[in-house]
Tab-separated table of C-alpha atoms in Angstrom:
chain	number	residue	atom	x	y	z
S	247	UNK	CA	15.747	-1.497	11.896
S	248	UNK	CA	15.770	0.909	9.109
S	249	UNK	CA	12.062	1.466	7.665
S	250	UNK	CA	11.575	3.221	4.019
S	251	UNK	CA	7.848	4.274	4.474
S	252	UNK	CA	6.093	5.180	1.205
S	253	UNK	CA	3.133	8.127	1.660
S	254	UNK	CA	2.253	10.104	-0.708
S	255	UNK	CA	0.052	11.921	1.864
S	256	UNK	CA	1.874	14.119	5.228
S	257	UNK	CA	1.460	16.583	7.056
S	258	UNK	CA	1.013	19.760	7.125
S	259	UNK	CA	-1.801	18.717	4.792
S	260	UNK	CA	-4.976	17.733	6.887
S	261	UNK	CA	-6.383	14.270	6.406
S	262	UNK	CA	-6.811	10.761	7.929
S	263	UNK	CA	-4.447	9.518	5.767
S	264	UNK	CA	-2.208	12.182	6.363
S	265	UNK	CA	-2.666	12.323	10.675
S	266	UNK	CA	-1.821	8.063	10.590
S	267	UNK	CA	1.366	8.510	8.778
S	268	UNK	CA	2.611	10.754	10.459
S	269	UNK	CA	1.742	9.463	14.011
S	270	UNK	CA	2.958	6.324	12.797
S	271	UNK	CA	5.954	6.969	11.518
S	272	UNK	CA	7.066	9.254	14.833
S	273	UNK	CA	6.471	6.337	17.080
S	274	UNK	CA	8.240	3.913	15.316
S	275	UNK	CA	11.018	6.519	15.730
S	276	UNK	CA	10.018	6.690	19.145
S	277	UNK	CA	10.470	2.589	19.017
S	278	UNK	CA	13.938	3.224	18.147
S	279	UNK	CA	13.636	2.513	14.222
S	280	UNK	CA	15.155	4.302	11.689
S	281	UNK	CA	12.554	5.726	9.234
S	282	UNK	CA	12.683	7.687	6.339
S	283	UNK	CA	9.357	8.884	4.686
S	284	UNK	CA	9.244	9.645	1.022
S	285	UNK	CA	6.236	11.734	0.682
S	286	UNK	CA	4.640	14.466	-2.069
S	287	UNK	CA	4.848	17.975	-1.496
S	288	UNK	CA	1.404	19.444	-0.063
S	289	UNK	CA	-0.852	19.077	-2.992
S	290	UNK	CA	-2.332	23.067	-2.031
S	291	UNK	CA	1.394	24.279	-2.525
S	292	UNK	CA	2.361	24.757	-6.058
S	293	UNK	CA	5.933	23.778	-5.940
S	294	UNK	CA	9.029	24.357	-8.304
S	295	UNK	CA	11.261	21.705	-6.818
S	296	UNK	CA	11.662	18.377	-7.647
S	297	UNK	CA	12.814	17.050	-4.209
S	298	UNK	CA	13.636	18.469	-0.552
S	299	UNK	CA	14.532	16.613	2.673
S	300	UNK	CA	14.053	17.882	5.868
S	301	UNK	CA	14.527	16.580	9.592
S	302	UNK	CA	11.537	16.693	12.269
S	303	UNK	CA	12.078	15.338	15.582
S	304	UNK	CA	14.463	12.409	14.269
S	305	UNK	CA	12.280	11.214	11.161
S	306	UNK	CA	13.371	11.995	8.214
S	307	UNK	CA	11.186	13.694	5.319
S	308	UNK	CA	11.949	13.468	1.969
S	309	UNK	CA	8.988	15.268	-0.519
S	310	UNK	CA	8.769	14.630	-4.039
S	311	UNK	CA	7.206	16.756	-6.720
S	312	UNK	CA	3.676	15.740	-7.708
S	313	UNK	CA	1.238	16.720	-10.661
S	314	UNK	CA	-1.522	18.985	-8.121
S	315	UNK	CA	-5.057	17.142	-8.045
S	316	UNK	CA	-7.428	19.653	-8.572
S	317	UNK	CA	-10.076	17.424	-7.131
S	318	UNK	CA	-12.248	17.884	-10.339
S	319	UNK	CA	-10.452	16.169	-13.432
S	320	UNK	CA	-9.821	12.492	-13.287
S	321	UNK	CA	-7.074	12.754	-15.756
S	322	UNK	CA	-5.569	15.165	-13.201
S	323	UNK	CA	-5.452	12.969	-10.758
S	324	UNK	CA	-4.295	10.166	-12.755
S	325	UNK	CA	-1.254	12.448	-13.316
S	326	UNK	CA	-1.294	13.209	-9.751
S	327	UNK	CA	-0.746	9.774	-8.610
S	328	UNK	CA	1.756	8.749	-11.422
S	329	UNK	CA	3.799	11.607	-10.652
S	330	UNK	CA	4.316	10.670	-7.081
S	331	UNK	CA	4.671	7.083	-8.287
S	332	UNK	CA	7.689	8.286	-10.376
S	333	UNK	CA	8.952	10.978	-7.951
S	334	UNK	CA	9.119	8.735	-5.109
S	335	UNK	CA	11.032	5.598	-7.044
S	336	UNK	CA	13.431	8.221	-7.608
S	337	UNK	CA	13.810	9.913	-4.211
S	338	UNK	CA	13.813	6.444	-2.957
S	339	UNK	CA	16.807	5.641	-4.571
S	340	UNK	CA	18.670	8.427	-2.559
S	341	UNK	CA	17.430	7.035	0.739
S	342	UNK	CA	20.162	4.808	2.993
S	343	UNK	CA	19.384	1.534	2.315
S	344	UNK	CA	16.087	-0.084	4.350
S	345	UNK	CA	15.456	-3.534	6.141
S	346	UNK	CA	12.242	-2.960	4.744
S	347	UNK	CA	10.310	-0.452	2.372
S	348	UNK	CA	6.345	0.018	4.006
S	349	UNK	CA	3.929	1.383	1.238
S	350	UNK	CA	0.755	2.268	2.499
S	351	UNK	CA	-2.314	2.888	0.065
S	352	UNK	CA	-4.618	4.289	-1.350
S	353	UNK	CA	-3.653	4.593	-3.925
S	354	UNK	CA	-2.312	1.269	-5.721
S	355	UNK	CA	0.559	3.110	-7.056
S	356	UNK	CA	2.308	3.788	-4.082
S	357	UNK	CA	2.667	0.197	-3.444
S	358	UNK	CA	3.512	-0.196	-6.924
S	359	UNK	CA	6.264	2.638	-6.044
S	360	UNK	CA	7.248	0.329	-2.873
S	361	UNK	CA	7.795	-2.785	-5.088
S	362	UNK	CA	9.962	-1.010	-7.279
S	363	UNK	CA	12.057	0.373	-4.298
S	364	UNK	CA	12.054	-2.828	-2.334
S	365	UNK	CA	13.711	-4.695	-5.803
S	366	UNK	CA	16.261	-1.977	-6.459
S	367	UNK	CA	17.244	-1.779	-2.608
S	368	UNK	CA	16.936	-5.197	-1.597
S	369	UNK	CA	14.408	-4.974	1.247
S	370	UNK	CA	11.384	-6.288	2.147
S	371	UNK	CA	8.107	-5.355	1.007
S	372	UNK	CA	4.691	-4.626	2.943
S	373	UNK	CA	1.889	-3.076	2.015
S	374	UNK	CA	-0.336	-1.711	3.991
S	375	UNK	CA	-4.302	-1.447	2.613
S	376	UNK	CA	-6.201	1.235	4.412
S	377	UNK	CA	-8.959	0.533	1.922
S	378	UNK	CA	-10.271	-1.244	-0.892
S	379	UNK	CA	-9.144	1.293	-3.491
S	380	UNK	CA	-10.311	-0.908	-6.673
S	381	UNK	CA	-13.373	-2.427	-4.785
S	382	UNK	CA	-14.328	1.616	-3.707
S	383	UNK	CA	-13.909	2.813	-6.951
S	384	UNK	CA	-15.853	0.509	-8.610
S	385	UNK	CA	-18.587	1.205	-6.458
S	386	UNK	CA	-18.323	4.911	-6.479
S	387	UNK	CA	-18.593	4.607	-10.057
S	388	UNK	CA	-15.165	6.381	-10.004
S	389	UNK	CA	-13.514	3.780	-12.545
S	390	UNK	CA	-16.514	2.712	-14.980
S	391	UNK	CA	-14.040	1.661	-17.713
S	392	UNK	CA	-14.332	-2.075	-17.547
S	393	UNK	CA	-11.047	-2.382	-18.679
S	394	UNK	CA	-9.328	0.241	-16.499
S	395	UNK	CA	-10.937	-1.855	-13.842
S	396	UNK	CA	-9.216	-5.075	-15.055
S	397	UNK	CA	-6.018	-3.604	-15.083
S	398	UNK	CA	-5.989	-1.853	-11.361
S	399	UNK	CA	-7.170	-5.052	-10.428
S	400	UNK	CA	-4.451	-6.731	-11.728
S	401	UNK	CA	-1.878	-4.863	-10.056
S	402	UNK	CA	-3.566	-4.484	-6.640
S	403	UNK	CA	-3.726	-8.876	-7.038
S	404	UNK	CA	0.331	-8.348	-8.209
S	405	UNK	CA	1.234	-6.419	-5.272
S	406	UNK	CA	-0.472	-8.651	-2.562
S	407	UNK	CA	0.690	-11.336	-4.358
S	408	UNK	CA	4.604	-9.714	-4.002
S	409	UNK	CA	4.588	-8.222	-1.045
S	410	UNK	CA	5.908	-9.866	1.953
S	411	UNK	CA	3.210	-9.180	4.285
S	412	UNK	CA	0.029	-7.370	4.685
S	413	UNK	CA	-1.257	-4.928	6.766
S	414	UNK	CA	-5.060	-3.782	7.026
S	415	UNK	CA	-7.178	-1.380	9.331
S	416	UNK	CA	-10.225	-3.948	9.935
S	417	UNK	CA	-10.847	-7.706	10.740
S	418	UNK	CA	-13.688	-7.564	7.449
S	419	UNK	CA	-10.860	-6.218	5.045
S	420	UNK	CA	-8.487	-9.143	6.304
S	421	UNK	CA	-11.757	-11.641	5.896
S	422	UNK	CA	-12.403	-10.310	2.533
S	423	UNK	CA	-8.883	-10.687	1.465
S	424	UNK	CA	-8.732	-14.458	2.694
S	425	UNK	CA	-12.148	-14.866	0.751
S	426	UNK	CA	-10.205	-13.956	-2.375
S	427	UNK	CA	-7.323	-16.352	-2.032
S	428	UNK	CA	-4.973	-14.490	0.186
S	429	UNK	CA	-2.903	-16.890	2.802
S	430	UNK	CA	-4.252	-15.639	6.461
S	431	UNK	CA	-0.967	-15.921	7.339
S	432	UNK	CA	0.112	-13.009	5.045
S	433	UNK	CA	-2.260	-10.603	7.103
S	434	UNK	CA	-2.068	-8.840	10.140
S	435	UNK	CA	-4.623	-6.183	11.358
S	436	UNK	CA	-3.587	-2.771	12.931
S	437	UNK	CA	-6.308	-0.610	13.245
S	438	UNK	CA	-6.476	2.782	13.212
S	439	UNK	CA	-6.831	4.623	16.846
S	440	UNK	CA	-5.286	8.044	18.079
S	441	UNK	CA	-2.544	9.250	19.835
S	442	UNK	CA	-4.323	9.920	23.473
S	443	UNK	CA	-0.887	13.170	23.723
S	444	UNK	CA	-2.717	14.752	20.700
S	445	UNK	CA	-6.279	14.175	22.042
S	446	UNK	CA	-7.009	16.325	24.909
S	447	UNK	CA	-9.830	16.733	27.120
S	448	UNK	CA	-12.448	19.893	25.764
S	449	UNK	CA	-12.564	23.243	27.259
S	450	UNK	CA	-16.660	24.417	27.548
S	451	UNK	CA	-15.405	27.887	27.210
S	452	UNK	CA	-14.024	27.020	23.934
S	453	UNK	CA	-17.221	25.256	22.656
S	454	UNK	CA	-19.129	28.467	24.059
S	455	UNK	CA	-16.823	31.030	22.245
S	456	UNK	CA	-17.952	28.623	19.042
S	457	UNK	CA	-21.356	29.036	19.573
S	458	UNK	CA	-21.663	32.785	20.267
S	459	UNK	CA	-19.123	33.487	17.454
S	460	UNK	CA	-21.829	31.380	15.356
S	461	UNK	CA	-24.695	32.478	16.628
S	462	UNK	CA	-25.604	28.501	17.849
S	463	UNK	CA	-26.105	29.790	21.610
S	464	UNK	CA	-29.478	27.532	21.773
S	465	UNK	CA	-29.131	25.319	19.107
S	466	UNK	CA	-28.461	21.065	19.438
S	467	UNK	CA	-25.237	21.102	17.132
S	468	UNK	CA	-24.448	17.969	15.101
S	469	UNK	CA	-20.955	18.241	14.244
S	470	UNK	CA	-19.658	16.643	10.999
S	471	UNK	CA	-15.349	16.865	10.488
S	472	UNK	CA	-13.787	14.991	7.625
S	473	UNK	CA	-13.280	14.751	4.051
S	474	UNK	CA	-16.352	15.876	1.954
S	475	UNK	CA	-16.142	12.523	-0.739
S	476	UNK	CA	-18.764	10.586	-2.475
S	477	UNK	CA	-17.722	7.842	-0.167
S	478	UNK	CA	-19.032	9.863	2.675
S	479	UNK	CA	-23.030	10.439	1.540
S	480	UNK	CA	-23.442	13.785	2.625
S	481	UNK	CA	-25.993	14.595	0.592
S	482	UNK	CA	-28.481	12.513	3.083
S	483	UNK	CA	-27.267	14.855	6.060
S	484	UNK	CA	-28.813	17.851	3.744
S	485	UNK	CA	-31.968	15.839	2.977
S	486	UNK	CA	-32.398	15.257	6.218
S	487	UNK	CA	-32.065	18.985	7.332
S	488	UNK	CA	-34.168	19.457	4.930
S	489	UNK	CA	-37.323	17.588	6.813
S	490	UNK	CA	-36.174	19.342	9.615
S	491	UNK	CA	-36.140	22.894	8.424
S	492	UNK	CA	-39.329	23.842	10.463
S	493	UNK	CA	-37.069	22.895	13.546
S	494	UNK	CA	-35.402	25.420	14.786
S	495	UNK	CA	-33.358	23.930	17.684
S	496	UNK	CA	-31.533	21.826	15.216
S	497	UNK	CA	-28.284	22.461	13.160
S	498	UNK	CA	-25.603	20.859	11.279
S	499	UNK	CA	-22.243	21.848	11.114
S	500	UNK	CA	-19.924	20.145	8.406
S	501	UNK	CA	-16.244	21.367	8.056
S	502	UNK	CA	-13.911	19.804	5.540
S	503	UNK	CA	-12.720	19.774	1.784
S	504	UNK	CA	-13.347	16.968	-0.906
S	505	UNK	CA	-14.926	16.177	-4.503
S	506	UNK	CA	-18.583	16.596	-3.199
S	507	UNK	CA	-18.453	20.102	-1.123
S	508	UNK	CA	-19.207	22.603	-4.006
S	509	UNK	CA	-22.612	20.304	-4.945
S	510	UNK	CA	-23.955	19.925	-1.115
S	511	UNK	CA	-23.023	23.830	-1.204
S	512	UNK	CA	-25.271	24.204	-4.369
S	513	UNK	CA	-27.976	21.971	-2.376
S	514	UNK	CA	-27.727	24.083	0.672
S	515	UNK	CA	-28.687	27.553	-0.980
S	516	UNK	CA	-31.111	26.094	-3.627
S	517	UNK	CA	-33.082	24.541	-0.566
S	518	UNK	CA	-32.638	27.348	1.544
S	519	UNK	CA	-31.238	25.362	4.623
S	520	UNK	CA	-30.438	27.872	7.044
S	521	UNK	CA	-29.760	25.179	9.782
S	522	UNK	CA	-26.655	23.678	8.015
S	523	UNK	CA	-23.709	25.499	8.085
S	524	UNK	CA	-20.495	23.905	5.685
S	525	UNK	CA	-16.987	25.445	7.126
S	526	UNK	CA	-13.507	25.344	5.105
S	527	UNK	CA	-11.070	22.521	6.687
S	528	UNK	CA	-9.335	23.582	10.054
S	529	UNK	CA	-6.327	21.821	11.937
S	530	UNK	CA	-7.409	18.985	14.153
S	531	UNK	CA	-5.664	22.119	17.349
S	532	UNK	CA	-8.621	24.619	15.797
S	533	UNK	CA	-11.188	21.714	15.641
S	534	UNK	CA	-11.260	21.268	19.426
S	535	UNK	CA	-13.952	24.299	19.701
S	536	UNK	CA	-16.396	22.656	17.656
S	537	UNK	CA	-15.951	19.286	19.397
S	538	UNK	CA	-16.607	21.307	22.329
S	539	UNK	CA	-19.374	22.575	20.918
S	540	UNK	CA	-21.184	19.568	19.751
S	541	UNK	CA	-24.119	17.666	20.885
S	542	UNK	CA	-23.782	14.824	18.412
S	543	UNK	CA	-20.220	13.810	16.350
S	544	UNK	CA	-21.639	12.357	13.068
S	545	UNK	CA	-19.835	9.402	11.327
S	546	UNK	CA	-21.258	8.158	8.157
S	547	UNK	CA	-20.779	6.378	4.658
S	548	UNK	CA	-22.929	5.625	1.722
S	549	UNK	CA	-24.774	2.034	1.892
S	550	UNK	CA	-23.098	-0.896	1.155
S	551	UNK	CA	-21.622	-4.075	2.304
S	552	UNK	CA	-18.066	-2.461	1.422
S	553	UNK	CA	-18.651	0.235	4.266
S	554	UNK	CA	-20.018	-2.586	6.808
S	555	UNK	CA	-16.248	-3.966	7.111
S	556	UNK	CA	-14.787	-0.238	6.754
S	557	UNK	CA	-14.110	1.731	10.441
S	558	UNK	CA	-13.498	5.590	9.425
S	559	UNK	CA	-10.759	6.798	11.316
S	560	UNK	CA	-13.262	10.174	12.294
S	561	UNK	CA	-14.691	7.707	14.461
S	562	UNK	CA	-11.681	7.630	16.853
S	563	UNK	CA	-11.480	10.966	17.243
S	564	UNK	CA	-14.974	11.537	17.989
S	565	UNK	CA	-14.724	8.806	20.935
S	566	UNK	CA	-11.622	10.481	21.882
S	567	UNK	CA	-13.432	13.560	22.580
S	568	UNK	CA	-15.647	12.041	24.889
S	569	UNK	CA	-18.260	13.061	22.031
S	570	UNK	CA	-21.776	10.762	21.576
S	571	UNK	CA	-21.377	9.576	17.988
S	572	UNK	CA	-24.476	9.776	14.976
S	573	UNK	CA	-23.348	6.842	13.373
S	574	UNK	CA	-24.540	5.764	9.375
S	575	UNK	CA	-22.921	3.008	9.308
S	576	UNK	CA	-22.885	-0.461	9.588
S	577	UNK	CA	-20.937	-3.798	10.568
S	578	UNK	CA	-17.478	-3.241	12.984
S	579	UNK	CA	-17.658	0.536	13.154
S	580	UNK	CA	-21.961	-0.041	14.439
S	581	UNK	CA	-19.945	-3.148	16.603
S	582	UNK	CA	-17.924	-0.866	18.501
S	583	UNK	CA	-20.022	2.571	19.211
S	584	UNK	CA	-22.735	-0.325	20.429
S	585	UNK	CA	-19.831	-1.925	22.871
S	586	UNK	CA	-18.747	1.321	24.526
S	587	UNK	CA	-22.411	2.659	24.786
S	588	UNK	CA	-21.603	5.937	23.087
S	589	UNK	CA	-23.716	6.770	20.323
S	590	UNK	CA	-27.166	6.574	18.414
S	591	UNK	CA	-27.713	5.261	14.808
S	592	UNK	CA	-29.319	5.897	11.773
S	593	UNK	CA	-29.700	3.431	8.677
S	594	UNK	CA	-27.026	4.234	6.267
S	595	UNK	CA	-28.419	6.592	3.393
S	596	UNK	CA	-31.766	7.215	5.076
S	597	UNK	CA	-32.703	10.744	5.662
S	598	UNK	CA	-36.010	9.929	7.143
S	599	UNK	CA	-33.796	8.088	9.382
S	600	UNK	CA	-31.381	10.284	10.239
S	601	UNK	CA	-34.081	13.064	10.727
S	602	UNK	CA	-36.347	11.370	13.323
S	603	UNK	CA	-33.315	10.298	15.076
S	604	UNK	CA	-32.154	13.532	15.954
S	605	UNK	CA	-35.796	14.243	16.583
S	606	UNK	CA	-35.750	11.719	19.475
S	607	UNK	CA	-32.643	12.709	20.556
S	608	UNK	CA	-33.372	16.548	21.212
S	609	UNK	CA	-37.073	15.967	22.181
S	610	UNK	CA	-36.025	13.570	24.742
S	611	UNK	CA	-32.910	14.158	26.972
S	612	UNK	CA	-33.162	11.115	28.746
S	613	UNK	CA	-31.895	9.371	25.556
S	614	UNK	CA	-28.114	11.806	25.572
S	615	UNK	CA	-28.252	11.129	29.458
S	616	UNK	CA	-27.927	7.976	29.221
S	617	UNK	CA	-24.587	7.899	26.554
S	618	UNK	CA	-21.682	6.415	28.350
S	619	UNK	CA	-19.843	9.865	28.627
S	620	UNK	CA	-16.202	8.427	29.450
S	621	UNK	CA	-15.724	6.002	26.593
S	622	UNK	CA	-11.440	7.568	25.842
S	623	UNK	CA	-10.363	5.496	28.464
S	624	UNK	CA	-12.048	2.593	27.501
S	625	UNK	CA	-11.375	3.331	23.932
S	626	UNK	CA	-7.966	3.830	24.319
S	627	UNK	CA	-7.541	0.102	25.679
S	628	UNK	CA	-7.699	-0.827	21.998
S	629	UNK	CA	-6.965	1.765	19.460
S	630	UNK	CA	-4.141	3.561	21.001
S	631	UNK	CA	-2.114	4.624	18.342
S	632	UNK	CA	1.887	4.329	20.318
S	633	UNK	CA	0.487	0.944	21.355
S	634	UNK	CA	-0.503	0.070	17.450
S	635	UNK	CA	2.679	1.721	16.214
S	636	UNK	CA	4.932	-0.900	18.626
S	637	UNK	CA	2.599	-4.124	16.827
S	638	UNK	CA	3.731	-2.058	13.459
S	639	UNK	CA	7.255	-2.434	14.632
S	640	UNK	CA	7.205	-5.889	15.941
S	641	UNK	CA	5.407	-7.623	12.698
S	642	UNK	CA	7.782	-5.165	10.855
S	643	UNK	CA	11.126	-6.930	12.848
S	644	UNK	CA	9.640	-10.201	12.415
S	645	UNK	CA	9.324	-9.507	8.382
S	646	UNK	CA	12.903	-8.670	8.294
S	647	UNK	CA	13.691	-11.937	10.401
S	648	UNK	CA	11.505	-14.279	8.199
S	649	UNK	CA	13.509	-12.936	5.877
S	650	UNK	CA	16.879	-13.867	6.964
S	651	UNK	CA	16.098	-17.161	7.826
S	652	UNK	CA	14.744	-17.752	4.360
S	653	UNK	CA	17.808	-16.516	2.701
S	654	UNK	CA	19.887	-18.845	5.060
């Protein structure tokens, strides 16, 4: 089977988005498909060319020149994702010929991108919905132009309407999609999950060299990695180090990039917080240390109902580590720390929360003791990414067989 796969995020950039394509994509290689990813050149490299492919252990690459998104400017990322909507139609159009073009999103216009490609080469079209871009950005108050709204709405309804299946991360976005008139039957659910190659046990004498090179040698270290967005509510993590400044046992450590790092910066040094410490992105390799390291892996999102049916993928990794989670959040993601035993919680947005939870947890050490402490195995039973990759393949195959027998 011959697989188009739309992406306008890759490696070597670091990202959810950018670790599931890529694992993705390599094991449905390893499944035997042939797959060719259209993808944007690394939005930190300024580059000069309009296309290159490449070759990487049988997959191949072909990058597309994007408009950079400078993170700060909504009309610059408007351009940014228009670009790569344009970019891609056209290195598309140089790719062999697919069975079936896969567009995963955010954002809409990459699926927009996939419909094109999927007319023009005569394939099959599914989208894949890794979250509710429109229904996010409404909430974020990231699109508060009523009529922008209409219109993304419109074509997220066109495309779900067009394509020929559906693929989402959770069982809530699949029940919220049937809610709004979407056949059942047009849905299929593959989460997301890890690949247990890439996810290796800790070294202590790594998470030790962390902590002397940090000076954390005595400290309880709650470990936040991930993208820095409004999505994520990290301001409440700085409130709630705030309350516990006259701790001194206690620190956070966030490392990542996104919209909202230069404000909880700001925050940091106008409150003086000494016990938070916010670290420049590092490769999931150079990450290892600080998992290591940690006491607590913190996973969290802002409050409300959209972020009860939403599972971040940071969440995987953590319980790959073997690492208790601090978990914000609600609904399936609350569902399945609670299930393996492997975490404490805090309401969503509540720094008083969050604060006298970590209190508990460091003033009483029966509490960590008793944290199921080999939850990968368990974990892996379910969101193993080679094993999600060959359901990816399958209810691709059977898309491309529906297909035939239609046209019969």
């Amino acid at each position: 089977m011959k697989i188009l796969y739309l992406s306008q995020h890759f490696p070597p950039e670091i990202g959810a988005a950018q670790a599931r394509a890529y694992d993705m994509s390599m094991n449905l290689v390893e499944e035997g498909c042939d797959v060719t990813v259209v993808t944007a050149f690394p939005n930190h490299v300024s580059s000069k060319k309009l296309f290159q492919t490449s070759k990487h252990l049988g997959l191949n690459v072909i990058r597309s020149y994007v408009v950079q998104d400078t993170k700060k400017s909504t009309l610059r990322r408007m351009l940014n994702y228009v670009s790569f909507m344009t970019t891609s139609i056209i290195a598309g159009l140089f790719a062999k010929k697919p069975d079936v073009v896969f567009a995963t999103t955010p954002q809409l216009f990459v699926g927009l991108s996939g419909y094109v490609l999927s007319k023009l080469k005569r394939a099959k079209f599914v989208i894949e919905v890794r979250d509710l871009w429109v229904d996010f950005a409404e909430v974020l108050n990231q699109i508060n132009n009523k009529k922008l709204l209409t219109m993304a709405r419109k074509l997220e309804w066109f495309l779900f309407k067009q394509a020929d299946h559906i693929v989402v991360v959770t069982h809530g976005y699949k029940r919220y999609l049937v809610e709004k008139g979407i056949s059942e039957s047009k849905i299929d659910v593959i989460t997301n999950g890890v690949n247990p190659s890439e996810m290796g046990l800790l070294v202590p004498e790594e998470g030790m060299k962390i902590r002397s090179e940090y000076g954390l040698e005595d400290q309880f270290l709650i470990l936040y990695a991930g993208n820095m967005g409004i999505a994520q509510g990290l301001q409440t993590v700085l409130e709630a180090a705030y309350k516990l400044k006259g701790v001194s046992s206690i620190t956070f450590v966030l490392i990542g990039e996104g919209a909202e790092k230069d404000r909880l910066q700001k925050y940091k040094k106008e409150q003086d917080l000494h016990n938070v410490m916010i670290l420049d992105s590092r490769a999931k390799q150079e990450l290892n240390g600080f998992y290591a390291a940690a006491d607590l892996c913190l996973v969290i999102l802002k409050n409300h109902p959209l972020f009860d049916i939403t599972i971040p993928s940071k969440l995987f990794d953590c319980l790959a580590m073997n690492k208790p989670i601090l978990l914000g959040i609600g609904g399936e993601s609350k569902e399945i720390v609670k299930s393996l035993n492997a975490g404490l919680f805090f309401e969503p947005e509540n720094a008083e929360s969050l604060a006298n939870v970590v209190l508990e947890a460091t003033s009483n050490p029966d509490i960590m003791e008793q944290l199921e402490k080999d939850v990968r195995s368990k974990m892996l039973l379910k969101y193993n990414r080679q094993e999600l990759s060959r359901n990816l393949a399958r209810l691709l195959e059977s898309t491309q067989d529906r297909v035939k027998g239609w046209s019969q």
